[in-house]
């Protein structure tokens, strides 16, 4: 059993709105890349057993060498479970030659209604040892901030 990383944030939107943003290709491409990266989805199949392939490119690769190449992280993500509007469970595998990034990481996005909207808790289990815990938790927090900004400013709350 590998390491577990987590982060959470209250987002001023309904669980249904947040859930929809987790399963819409253009939305995911807009909010998922953490600060310092941009993303491009190459494949998209939003159903249980489906998934997506995302290429994340570092804006300044000198500070953050990629897992898949000097400037990129490529990740294949499968949808293990979709429970609208409560939970999305993803299984992520990085494309990397370095064995410290090998294995399947499970990311669970739990959506809990709150008085102020939705508390989104992301729990990543079996995190590959090559991913720094501090960097990973900061990246998850950055993606959550991007998600909040995306749904809160879209007018679809």
Coordinates of N, CA, C and O in Angstrom, one line a residue:
X1 N 0.9 -1.2 0.0 CA 0.0 0.0 0.0 C 0.9 1.2 0.0 O 1.8 1.4 0.8
X2 N 0.6 2.1 -0.9 CA 1.4 3.3 -1.1 C 0.9 4.5 -0.2 O 0.0 4.3 0.6
X3 N 1.5 5.6 -0.4 CA 1.2 6.8 0.3 C -0.2 7.4 -0.1 O -0.7 7.2 -1.2
X4 N -0.8 8.1 0.8 CA -2.1 8.8 0.6 C -1.8 10.3 0.7 O -1.3 10.8 1.7
X5 N -2.2 11.1 -0.3 CA -2.2 12.5 -0.3 C -3.6 13.0 -0.4 O -4.5 12.4 -1.0
X6 N -3.9 14.2 0.2 CA -5.3 14.7 0.1 C -5.3 16.2 0.2 O -4.4 16.8 0.8
X7 N -6.4 16.8 -0.3 CA -6.6 18.2 -0.2 C -8.1 18.4 -0.3 O -8.8 17.6 -0.9
X8 N -8.6 19.5 0.3 CA -10.1 19.8 0.1 C -10.3 21.3 0.0 O -9.4 22.1 0.4
X9 N -11.5 21.6 -0.5 CA -11.8 23.1 -0.6 C -13.4 23.1 -0.7 O -14.0 22.3 -1.3
X10 N -13.9 24.2 -0.1 CA -15.3 24.5 -0.3 C -15.5 25.3 -1.6 O -14.8 26.4 -1.7
X11 N -16.4 24.9 -2.4 CA -16.6 25.6 -3.7 C -18.0 26.1 -3.7 O -19.0 25.4 -3.3
X12 N -18.2 27.4 -4.0 CA -19.5 28.0 -4.0 C -20.4 27.6 -5.2 O -20.6 28.4 -6.1
X13 N -20.7 26.4 -5.3 CA -21.5 25.8 -6.4 C -22.2 24.5 -5.9 O -21.7 23.9 -4.9
X14 N -23.2 24.1 -6.5 CA -23.9 22.9 -6.1 C -23.1 21.7 -6.4 O -22.2 21.7 -7.3
X15 N -23.3 20.5 -5.7 CA -22.6 19.3 -6.1 C -22.8 18.9 -7.5 O -21.9 18.4 -8.2
X16 N -24.0 19.1 -8.1 CA -24.3 18.8 -9.5 C -23.4 19.6 -10.4 O -22.9 19.0 -11.4
X17 N -23.3 20.9 -10.1 CA -22.4 21.7 -11.0 C -21.0 21.3 -10.9 O -20.3 21.2 -12.0
X18 N -20.5 21.0 -9.7 CA -19.1 20.5 -9.6 C -18.9 19.2 -10.3 O -17.9 19.0 -11.0
X19 N -19.8 18.3 -10.1 CA -19.8 17.0 -10.7 C -19.7 17.1 -12.2 O -18.9 16.4 -12.9
X20 N -20.6 18.0 -12.8 CA -20.6 18.2 -14.2 C -19.2 18.7 -14.7 O -18.7 18.3 -15.8
X21 N -18.6 19.5 -13.9 CA -17.3 20.1 -14.3 C -16.2 19.0 -14.3 O -15.1 19.1 -14.9
X22 N -16.4 17.9 -13.5 CA -15.5 16.8 -13.4 C -15.6 15.9 -14.6 O -14.7 15.1 -14.8
X23 N -16.7 16.0 -15.3 CA -16.9 15.0 -16.4 C -17.2 15.7 -17.8 O -17.6 15.0 -18.7
X24 N -16.8 17.0 -17.9 CA -16.9 17.7 -19.1 C -15.5 17.9 -19.7 O -14.7 18.5 -19.0
X25 N -15.3 17.5 -20.9 CA -13.9 17.5 -21.5 C -13.3 18.9 -21.5 O -12.2 19.1 -21.0
X26 N -14.1 19.9 -22.0 CA -13.5 21.3 -22.0 C -13.3 21.8 -20.6 O -12.3 22.6 -20.4
X27 N -14.2 21.5 -19.7 CA -14.0 22.0 -18.3 C -12.7 21.4 -17.7 O -11.9 22.1 -17.1
X28 N -12.5 20.1 -17.8 CA -11.4 19.4 -17.2 C -10.1 20.0 -17.8 O -9.1 20.2 -17.1
X29 N -10.1 20.2 -19.1 CA -8.9 20.7 -19.8 C -8.6 22.1 -19.2 O -7.4 22.5 -19.1
X30 N -9.6 22.9 -18.9 CA -9.4 24.3 -18.4 C -9.0 24.3 -16.9 O -8.1 25.1 -16.6
X31 N -9.5 23.5 -16.0 CA -9.2 23.7 -14.6 C -8.2 22.7 -14.0 O -7.6 22.9 -13.0
X32 N -8.1 21.5 -14.6 CA -7.3 20.4 -14.0 C -5.8 20.8 -13.9 O -5.1 20.5 -12.9
X33 N -5.2 21.3 -15.0 CA -3.7 21.6 -14.9 C -3.4 22.6 -13.7 O -4.0 23.7 -13.6
X34 N -2.5 22.2 -12.9 CA -2.2 23.1 -11.7 C -1.3 24.3 -12.2 O -0.9 24.3 -13.4
X35 N -1.1 25.2 -11.3 CA -0.3 26.4 -11.7 C 1.0 26.0 -12.3 O 1.6 25.0 -11.8
X36 N 1.4 26.7 -13.3 CA 2.7 26.4 -14.0 C 2.6 25.4 -15.1 O 3.6 25.0 -15.7
X37 N 1.3 24.9 -15.4 CA 1.1 23.9 -16.4 C -0.1 24.3 -17.3 O -0.9 25.0 -16.9
X38 N -0.1 23.7 -18.5 CA -1.3 23.8 -19.3 C -1.6 22.3 -19.7 O -0.7 21.5 -19.8
X39 N -2.8 22.0 -20.1 CA -3.2 20.7 -20.4 C -3.9 20.5 -21.7 O -4.6 21.5 -22.1
X40 N -3.8 19.4 -22.3 CA -4.5 19.0 -23.5 C -5.0 17.6 -23.4 O -4.3 16.7 -23.1
X41 N -6.3 17.4 -23.6 CA -6.9 16.1 -23.5 C -6.8 15.5 -24.9 O -7.3 16.1 -25.9
X42 N -6.3 14.3 -25.0 CA -6.1 13.6 -26.3 C -7.3 12.6 -26.6 O -7.6 12.3 -27.7
X43 N -7.8 12.0 -25.5 CA -8.9 11.0 -25.6 C -9.8 11.3 -24.5 O -9.4 11.7 -23.4
X44 N -11.1 11.0 -24.8 CA -12.2 11.4 -23.8 C -13.3 10.4 -23.9 O -13.9 10.3 -24.9
X45 N -13.6 9.7 -22.8 CA -14.7 8.8 -22.7 C -15.3 8.8 -21.3 O -14.9 8.0 -20.5
X46 N -16.2 9.7 -21.0 CA -16.7 9.9 -19.6 C -17.8 9.0 -19.2 O -18.9 9.3 -19.0
X47 N -17.4 7.7 -18.9 CA -18.3 6.7 -18.4 C -17.5 5.7 -17.6 O -16.3 5.6 -17.7
X48 N -18.2 5.0 -16.7 CA -17.5 4.0 -15.9 C -16.8 3.0 -16.9 O -17.4 2.5 -17.9
X49 N -15.5 2.8 -16.7 CA -14.8 2.0 -17.6 C -14.1 2.8 -18.7 O -13.2 2.3 -19.4
X50 N -14.5 4.0 -18.9 CA -13.9 4.9 -19.9 C -12.8 5.7 -19.2 O -12.3 5.3 -18.2
X51 N -12.5 6.8 -19.8 CA -11.4 7.6 -19.2 C -10.9 8.7 -20.1 O -11.6 9.0 -21.1
X52 N -9.7 9.1 -19.9 CA -9.1 10.2 -20.7 C -7.6 10.1 -20.6 O -7.0 9.5 -19.7
X53 N -7.0 10.7 -21.7 CA -5.5 10.8 -21.7 C -5.2 12.3 -21.8 O -5.8 13.0 -22.6
X54 N -4.4 12.7 -20.8 CA -4.1 14.2 -20.8 C -2.6 14.4 -20.9 O -1.8 13.6 -20.2
X55 N -2.2 15.3 -21.7 CA -0.8 15.8 -21.8 C -0.7 17.1 -21.0 O -1.3 18.1 -21.4
X56 N 0.1 17.1 -20.0 CA 0.3 18.3 -19.2 C 1.7 18.8 -19.5 O 2.7 18.1 -19.5
X57 N 1.8 20.1 -19.9 CA 3.1 20.7 -20.3 C 3.5 21.8 -19.3 O 2.7 22.6 -19.0
X58 N 4.7 21.7 -18.8 CA 5.2 22.7 -17.9 C 5.5 24.0 -18.7 O 6.1 23.9 -19.7
X59 N 5.1 25.1 -18.1 CA 5.3 26.4 -18.8 C 6.8 26.7 -18.7 O 7.3 27.4 -19.5
X60 N 7.5 26.3 -17.6 CA 8.9 26.5 -17.4 C 9.5 25.2 -17.0 O 9.7 24.9 -15.8
X61 N 9.9 24.3 -17.9 CA 10.4 23.0 -17.6 C 11.7 23.0 -16.8 O 12.1 22.0 -16.2
X62 N 12.4 24.1 -16.8 CA 13.7 24.2 -16.1 C 13.5 24.0 -14.6 O 14.3 23.4 -13.9
X63 N 12.3 24.4 -14.1 CA 12.1 24.3 -12.7 C 11.4 23.0 -12.3 O 11.3 22.6 -11.2
X64 N 10.7 22.4 -13.3 CA 9.9 21.2 -13.0 C 10.0 20.2 -14.1 O 9.2 20.1 -15.0
X65 N 11.1 19.4 -14.0 CA 11.2 18.4 -15.1 C 10.0 17.4 -15.1 O 9.6 17.0 -14.1
X66 N 9.6 17.1 -16.3 CA 8.4 16.2 -16.5 C 8.7 14.8 -16.2 O 9.9 14.3 -16.2
X67 N 7.7 14.0 -16.1 CA 7.8 12.6 -15.8 C 7.9 11.8 -17.2 O 8.5 10.8 -17.3
X68 N 7.2 12.3 -18.2 CA 7.2 11.6 -19.5 C 8.2 12.1 -20.5 O 8.7 11.4 -21.3
X69 N 8.6 13.4 -20.4 CA 9.6 14.0 -21.2 C 10.2 15.2 -20.3 O 9.7 15.4 -19.2
X70 N 11.1 15.9 -20.9 CA 11.7 17.0 -20.1 C 10.6 18.1 -19.8 O 10.8 18.7 -18.8
X71 N 9.6 18.2 -20.6 CA 8.6 19.3 -20.4 C 7.2 18.8 -20.2 O 6.3 19.6 -20.0
X72 N 7.0 17.5 -20.2 CA 5.6 17.0 -20.1 C 5.4 15.9 -19.1 O 6.3 15.1 -18.8
X73 N 4.1 15.8 -18.6 CA 3.6 14.6 -17.9 C 2.5 14.1 -18.8 O 1.6 14.9 -19.1
X74 N 2.5 12.9 -19.1 CA 1.3 12.3 -19.8 C 0.7 11.3 -18.9 O 1.4 10.4 -18.3
X75 N -0.6 11.4 -18.7 CA -1.3 10.5 -17.8 C -2.6 9.9 -18.4 O -3.3 10.6 -19.1
X76 N -2.7 8.6 -18.2 CA -3.9 7.9 -18.7 C -4.8 7.7 -17.4 O -4.3 7.2 -16.4
X77 N -6.0 8.2 -17.5 CA -6.9 8.2 -16.4 C -8.2 7.4 -16.7 O -8.8 7.7 -17.7
X78 N -8.5 6.4 -15.9 CA -9.7 5.6 -16.1 C -10.7 6.0 -15.1 O -10.4 6.4 -13.9
X79 N -12.0 6.0 -15.5 CA -13.1 6.3 -14.5 C -13.5 4.9 -13.9 O -14.2 4.1 -14.5
X80 N -13.1 4.7 -12.6 CA -13.4 3.5 -11.9 C -14.8 3.5 -11.4 O -15.5 2.5 -11.3
X81 N -15.3 4.7 -11.0 CA -16.7 4.8 -10.4 C -17.2 6.2 -10.6 O -16.4 7.2 -10.5
X82 N -18.4 6.3 -11.0 CA -19.1 7.6 -11.2 C -20.4 7.5 -10.4 O -21.3 6.7 -10.8
X83 N -20.5 8.3 -9.4 CA -21.7 8.4 -8.5 C -22.3 9.8 -8.5 O -21.9 10.6 -7.7
X84 N -23.1 10.1 -9.5 CA -23.6 11.5 -9.5 C -24.5 11.9 -8.3 O -25.3 11.0 -8.0
X85 N -24.5 13.1 -7.8 CA -23.4 14.1 -7.9 C -22.5 14.0 -6.7 O -22.2 15.0 -6.1
X86 N -22.1 12.8 -6.3 CA -21.4 12.6 -5.0 C -19.9 12.3 -5.2 O -19.1 12.7 -4.3
X87 N -19.5 11.5 -6.2 CA -18.2 11.0 -6.2 C -17.7 10.6 -7.6 O -18.5 10.0 -8.4
X88 N -16.5 10.9 -7.9 CA -15.8 10.4 -9.1 C -14.5 9.7 -8.6 O -13.7 10.3 -7.9
X89 N -14.3 8.5 -9.1 CA -13.1 7.7 -8.7 C -12.3 7.5 -10.0 O -12.9 6.9 -11.0
X90 N -11.1 7.9 -10.0 CA -10.2 7.8 -11.2 C -9.0 7.0 -10.8 O -8.5 7.0 -9.7
X91 N -8.5 6.3 -11.8 CA -7.3 5.5 -11.7 C -6.3 6.1 -12.7 O -6.6 6.0 -13.9
X92 N -5.2 6.6 -12.2 CA -4.2 7.4 -13.0 C -2.9 6.6 -13.2 O -2.4 6.1 -12.2
X93 N -2.4 6.5 -14.4 CA -1.1 5.9 -14.7 C -0.3 6.9 -15.5 O -0.7 7.3 -16.5
X94 N 0.9 7.2 -14.9 CA 1.7 8.1 -15.7 C 2.6 7.4 -16.7 O 3.0 6.3 -16.4
X95 N 2.8 8.0 -17.8 CA 3.7 7.5 -18.8 C 5.1 8.0 -18.4 O 5.4 9.2 -18.5
X96 N 6.0 7.0 -18.0 CA 7.3 7.4 -17.5 C 8.2 6.2 -17.6 O 7.8 5.1 -17.3
X97 N 9.5 6.5 -17.9 CA 10.5 5.4 -17.9 C 11.0 5.2 -16.5 O 11.5 4.1 -16.2
X98 N 11.0 6.2 -15.7 CA 11.5 6.1 -14.3 C 10.5 5.3 -13.5 O 9.3 5.6 -13.3
X99 N 11.0 4.1 -12.9 CA 10.1 3.3 -12.1 C 9.5 3.9 -10.9 O 8.5 3.4 -10.3
X100 N 10.1 5.0 -10.4 CA 9.5 5.7 -9.2 C 8.2 6.3 -9.5 O 7.5 6.8 -8.6
X101 N 7.8 6.4 -10.8 CA 6.5 7.0 -11.2 C 5.5 5.9 -11.6 O 4.4 6.2 -12.0
X102 N 5.9 4.6 -11.5 CA 5.1 3.5 -12.0 C 4.0 3.2 -11.0 O 4.0 3.6 -9.8
X103 N 3.0 2.5 -11.5 CA 1.9 2.1 -10.7 C 0.6 2.9 -11.0 O 0.6 3.9 -11.7
X104 N -0.5 2.4 -10.4 CA -1.8 3.0 -10.6 C -2.1 3.8 -9.3 O -2.2 3.2 -8.2
X105 N -2.3 5.1 -9.5 CA -2.8 5.9 -8.3 C -4.3 6.1 -8.5 O -4.8 6.4 -9.5
X106 N -5.0 5.9 -7.4 CA -6.4 6.1 -7.4 C -6.7 7.5 -6.8 O -6.2 7.9 -5.7
X107 N -7.5 8.3 -7.5 CA -7.9 9.6 -7.0 C -9.4 9.6 -6.8 O -10.2 9.4 -7.8
X108 N -9.9 9.9 -5.6 CA -11.3 9.9 -5.3 C -11.7 11.4 -5.1 O -11.1 12.1 -4.2
X109 N -12.6 11.9 -5.9 CA -13.2 13.2 -5.7 C -14.5 13.1 -5.0 O -15.5 12.6 -5.6
X110 N -14.6 13.4 -3.7 CA -15.8 13.3 -3.0 C -16.5 14.7 -2.9 O -15.8 15.7 -2.5
X111 N -17.8 14.8 -3.2 CA -18.5 16.0 -3.2 C -19.5 16.0 -2.1 O -20.4 15.1 -2.1
X112 N -19.4 16.9 -1.1 CA -20.3 16.9 0.0 C -21.0 18.2 0.1 O -20.3 19.3 0.2
X113 N -22.3 18.2 0.1 CA -23.0 19.5 0.2 C -22.8 20.2 1.5 O -22.7 19.6 2.5
X114 N -22.6 21.5 1.4 CA -22.4 22.3 2.6 C -23.3 23.6 2.5 O -23.8 23.8 1.4
X115 N -23.4 24.3 3.6 CA -24.2 25.5 3.5 C -23.6 26.5 2.5 O -24.4 27.3 1.9
X116 N -22.3 26.5 2.2 CA -21.7 27.5 1.3 C -21.5 26.9 -0.1 O -21.0 27.5 -0.9
X117 N -22.0 25.7 -0.4 CA -21.9 25.1 -1.7 C -21.5 23.6 -1.6 O -22.3 22.8 -1.1
X118 N -20.3 23.3 -2.0 CA -19.9 21.9 -2.0 C -18.4 21.8 -1.5 O -17.5 22.5 -1.9
X119 N -18.2 20.9 -0.5 CA -16.9 20.6 -0.1 C -16.4 19.5 -1.0 O -17.0 18.4 -1.1
X120 N -15.3 19.8 -1.7 CA -14.6 18.8 -2.6 C -13.4 18.3 -1.9 O -12.5 19.1 -1.6
X121 N -13.3 17.0 -1.6 CA -12.2 16.4 -1.0 C -11.6 15.4 -2.0 O -12.2 14.5 -2.5
X122 N -10.3 15.6 -2.3 CA -9.6 14.8 -3.2 C -8.6 13.9 -2.4 O -7.8 14.5 -1.7
X123 N -8.8 12.6 -2.5 CA -7.9 11.7 -1.8 C -7.2 10.8 -2.9 O -7.8 10.1 -3.6
X124 N -5.8 10.9 -2.9 CA -5.0 10.1 -3.8 C -4.3 9.0 -3.0 O -3.6 9.3 -2.0
X125 N -4.6 7.8 -3.4 CA -4.0 6.6 -2.7 C -3.0 5.9 -3.7 O -3.1 6.0 -4.9
X126 N -2.1 5.2 -3.1 CA -1.0 4.6 -3.9 C -0.3 5.5 -4.8 O 0.0 5.2 -5.9
X127 N 0.1 6.7 -4.2 CA 0.8 7.7 -4.9 C 2.2 7.2 -5.2 O 2.9 6.7 -4.3
X128 N 2.7 7.2 -6.5 CA 4.0 6.8 -6.8 C 5.1 7.5 -5.9 O 5.0 8.8 -5.8
X129 N 6.1 6.8 -5.5 CA 7.1 7.5 -4.6 C 7.9 8.6 -5.3 O 8.4 9.5 -4.6
X130 N 7.9 8.6 -6.6 CA 8.7 9.7 -7.3 C 8.0 11.0 -7.3 O 8.6 12.0 -7.6
X131 N 6.7 11.0 -6.8 CA 6.0 12.3 -6.7 C 6.1 12.8 -5.3 O 5.7 12.1 -4.4
X132 N 6.7 14.0 -5.2 CA 6.8 14.6 -3.8 C 5.5 14.8 -3.2 O 4.6 15.4 -3.9
X133 N 5.3 14.5 -1.9 CA 4.0 14.7 -1.3 C 3.7 16.2 -1.2 O 2.5 16.5 -1.5
X134 N 4.6 17.0 -0.8 CA 4.4 18.4 -0.7 C 3.9 19.0 -2.1 O 3.0 19.7 -2.2
X135 N 4.7 18.6 -3.2 CA 4.4 19.1 -4.5 C 3.0 18.6 -5.0 O 2.2 19.3 -5.6
X136 N 2.7 17.3 -4.7 CA 1.4 16.7 -5.1 C 0.3 17.4 -4.4 O -0.7 17.7 -5.0
X137 N 0.4 17.6 -3.1 CA -0.7 18.2 -2.3 C -0.9 19.7 -2.8 O -2.0 20.1 -2.9
X138 N 0.2 20.3 -3.1 CA 0.1 21.7 -3.6 C -0.6 21.7 -5.0 O -1.4 22.6 -5.3
X139 N -0.2 20.7 -5.8 CA -0.8 20.6 -7.2 C -2.3 20.3 -7.1 O -3.1 20.9 -7.8
X140 N -2.7 19.4 -6.1 CA -4.2 19.1 -6.0 C -4.9 20.4 -5.5 O -6.0 20.7 -6.0
X141 N -4.3 21.1 -4.5 CA -4.9 22.3 -4.0 C -5.0 23.4 -5.2 O -6.0 24.1 -5.3
X142 N -4.0 23.4 -6.0 CA -4.1 24.4 -7.2 C -5.2 24.0 -8.1 O -5.9 24.9 -8.6
X143 N -5.3 22.7 -8.4 CA -6.4 22.2 -9.3 C -7.8 22.5 -8.7 O -8.7 23.0 -9.4
X144 N -7.9 22.4 -7.4 CA -9.1 22.7 -6.7 C -9.4 24.2 -6.8 O -10.6 24.6 -7.0
X145 N -8.4 25.0 -6.6 CA -8.6 26.5 -6.7 C -9.1 26.8 -8.1 O -10.0 27.6 -8.3
X146 N -8.5 26.2 -9.1 CA -8.9 26.4 -10.5 C -10.3 25.9 -10.8 O -11.1 26.6 -11.5
X147 N -10.7 24.8 -10.2 CA -12.0 24.3 -10.3 C -13.0 25.2 -9.7 O -14.0 25.6 -10.3
X148 N -12.7 25.7 -8.5 CA -13.6 26.7 -7.8 C -13.7 27.9 -8.7 O -14.9 28.4 -8.9
X149 N -12.7 28.5 -9.2 CA -12.7 29.7 -10.1 C -13.6 29.4 -11.3 O -14.4 30.2 -11.7
X150 N -13.3 28.2 -11.9 CA -14.0 27.9 -13.1 C -15.6 27.8 -12.9 O -16.3 28.4 -13.7
X151 N -16.0 27.1 -11.9 CA -17.5 26.9 -11.7 C -18.1 28.1 -11.1 O -19.3 28.4 -11.4
X152 N -17.4 28.8 -10.2 CA -17.9 30.0 -9.6 C -18.1 31.2 -10.5 O -19.0 32.0 -10.3
X153 N -17.3 31.3 -11.5 CA -17.4 32.4 -12.5 C -18.2 32.0 -13.8 O -18.4 32.9 -14.6
X154 N -18.5 30.7 -13.9 CA -19.3 30.3 -15.1 C -20.7 30.6 -15.0 O -21.4 30.5 -16.0
X155 N -21.2 31.0 -13.8 CA -22.6 31.3 -13.7 C -23.5 30.1 -13.7 O -24.8 30.2 -13.7
X156 N -22.9 28.9 -13.5 CA -23.7 27.7 -13.5 C -23.8 27.1 -12.1 O -24.0 25.9 -11.9
X157 N -23.7 27.9 -11.1 CA -23.7 27.4 -9.7 C -25.0 26.8 -9.4 O -25.2 26.0 -8.5

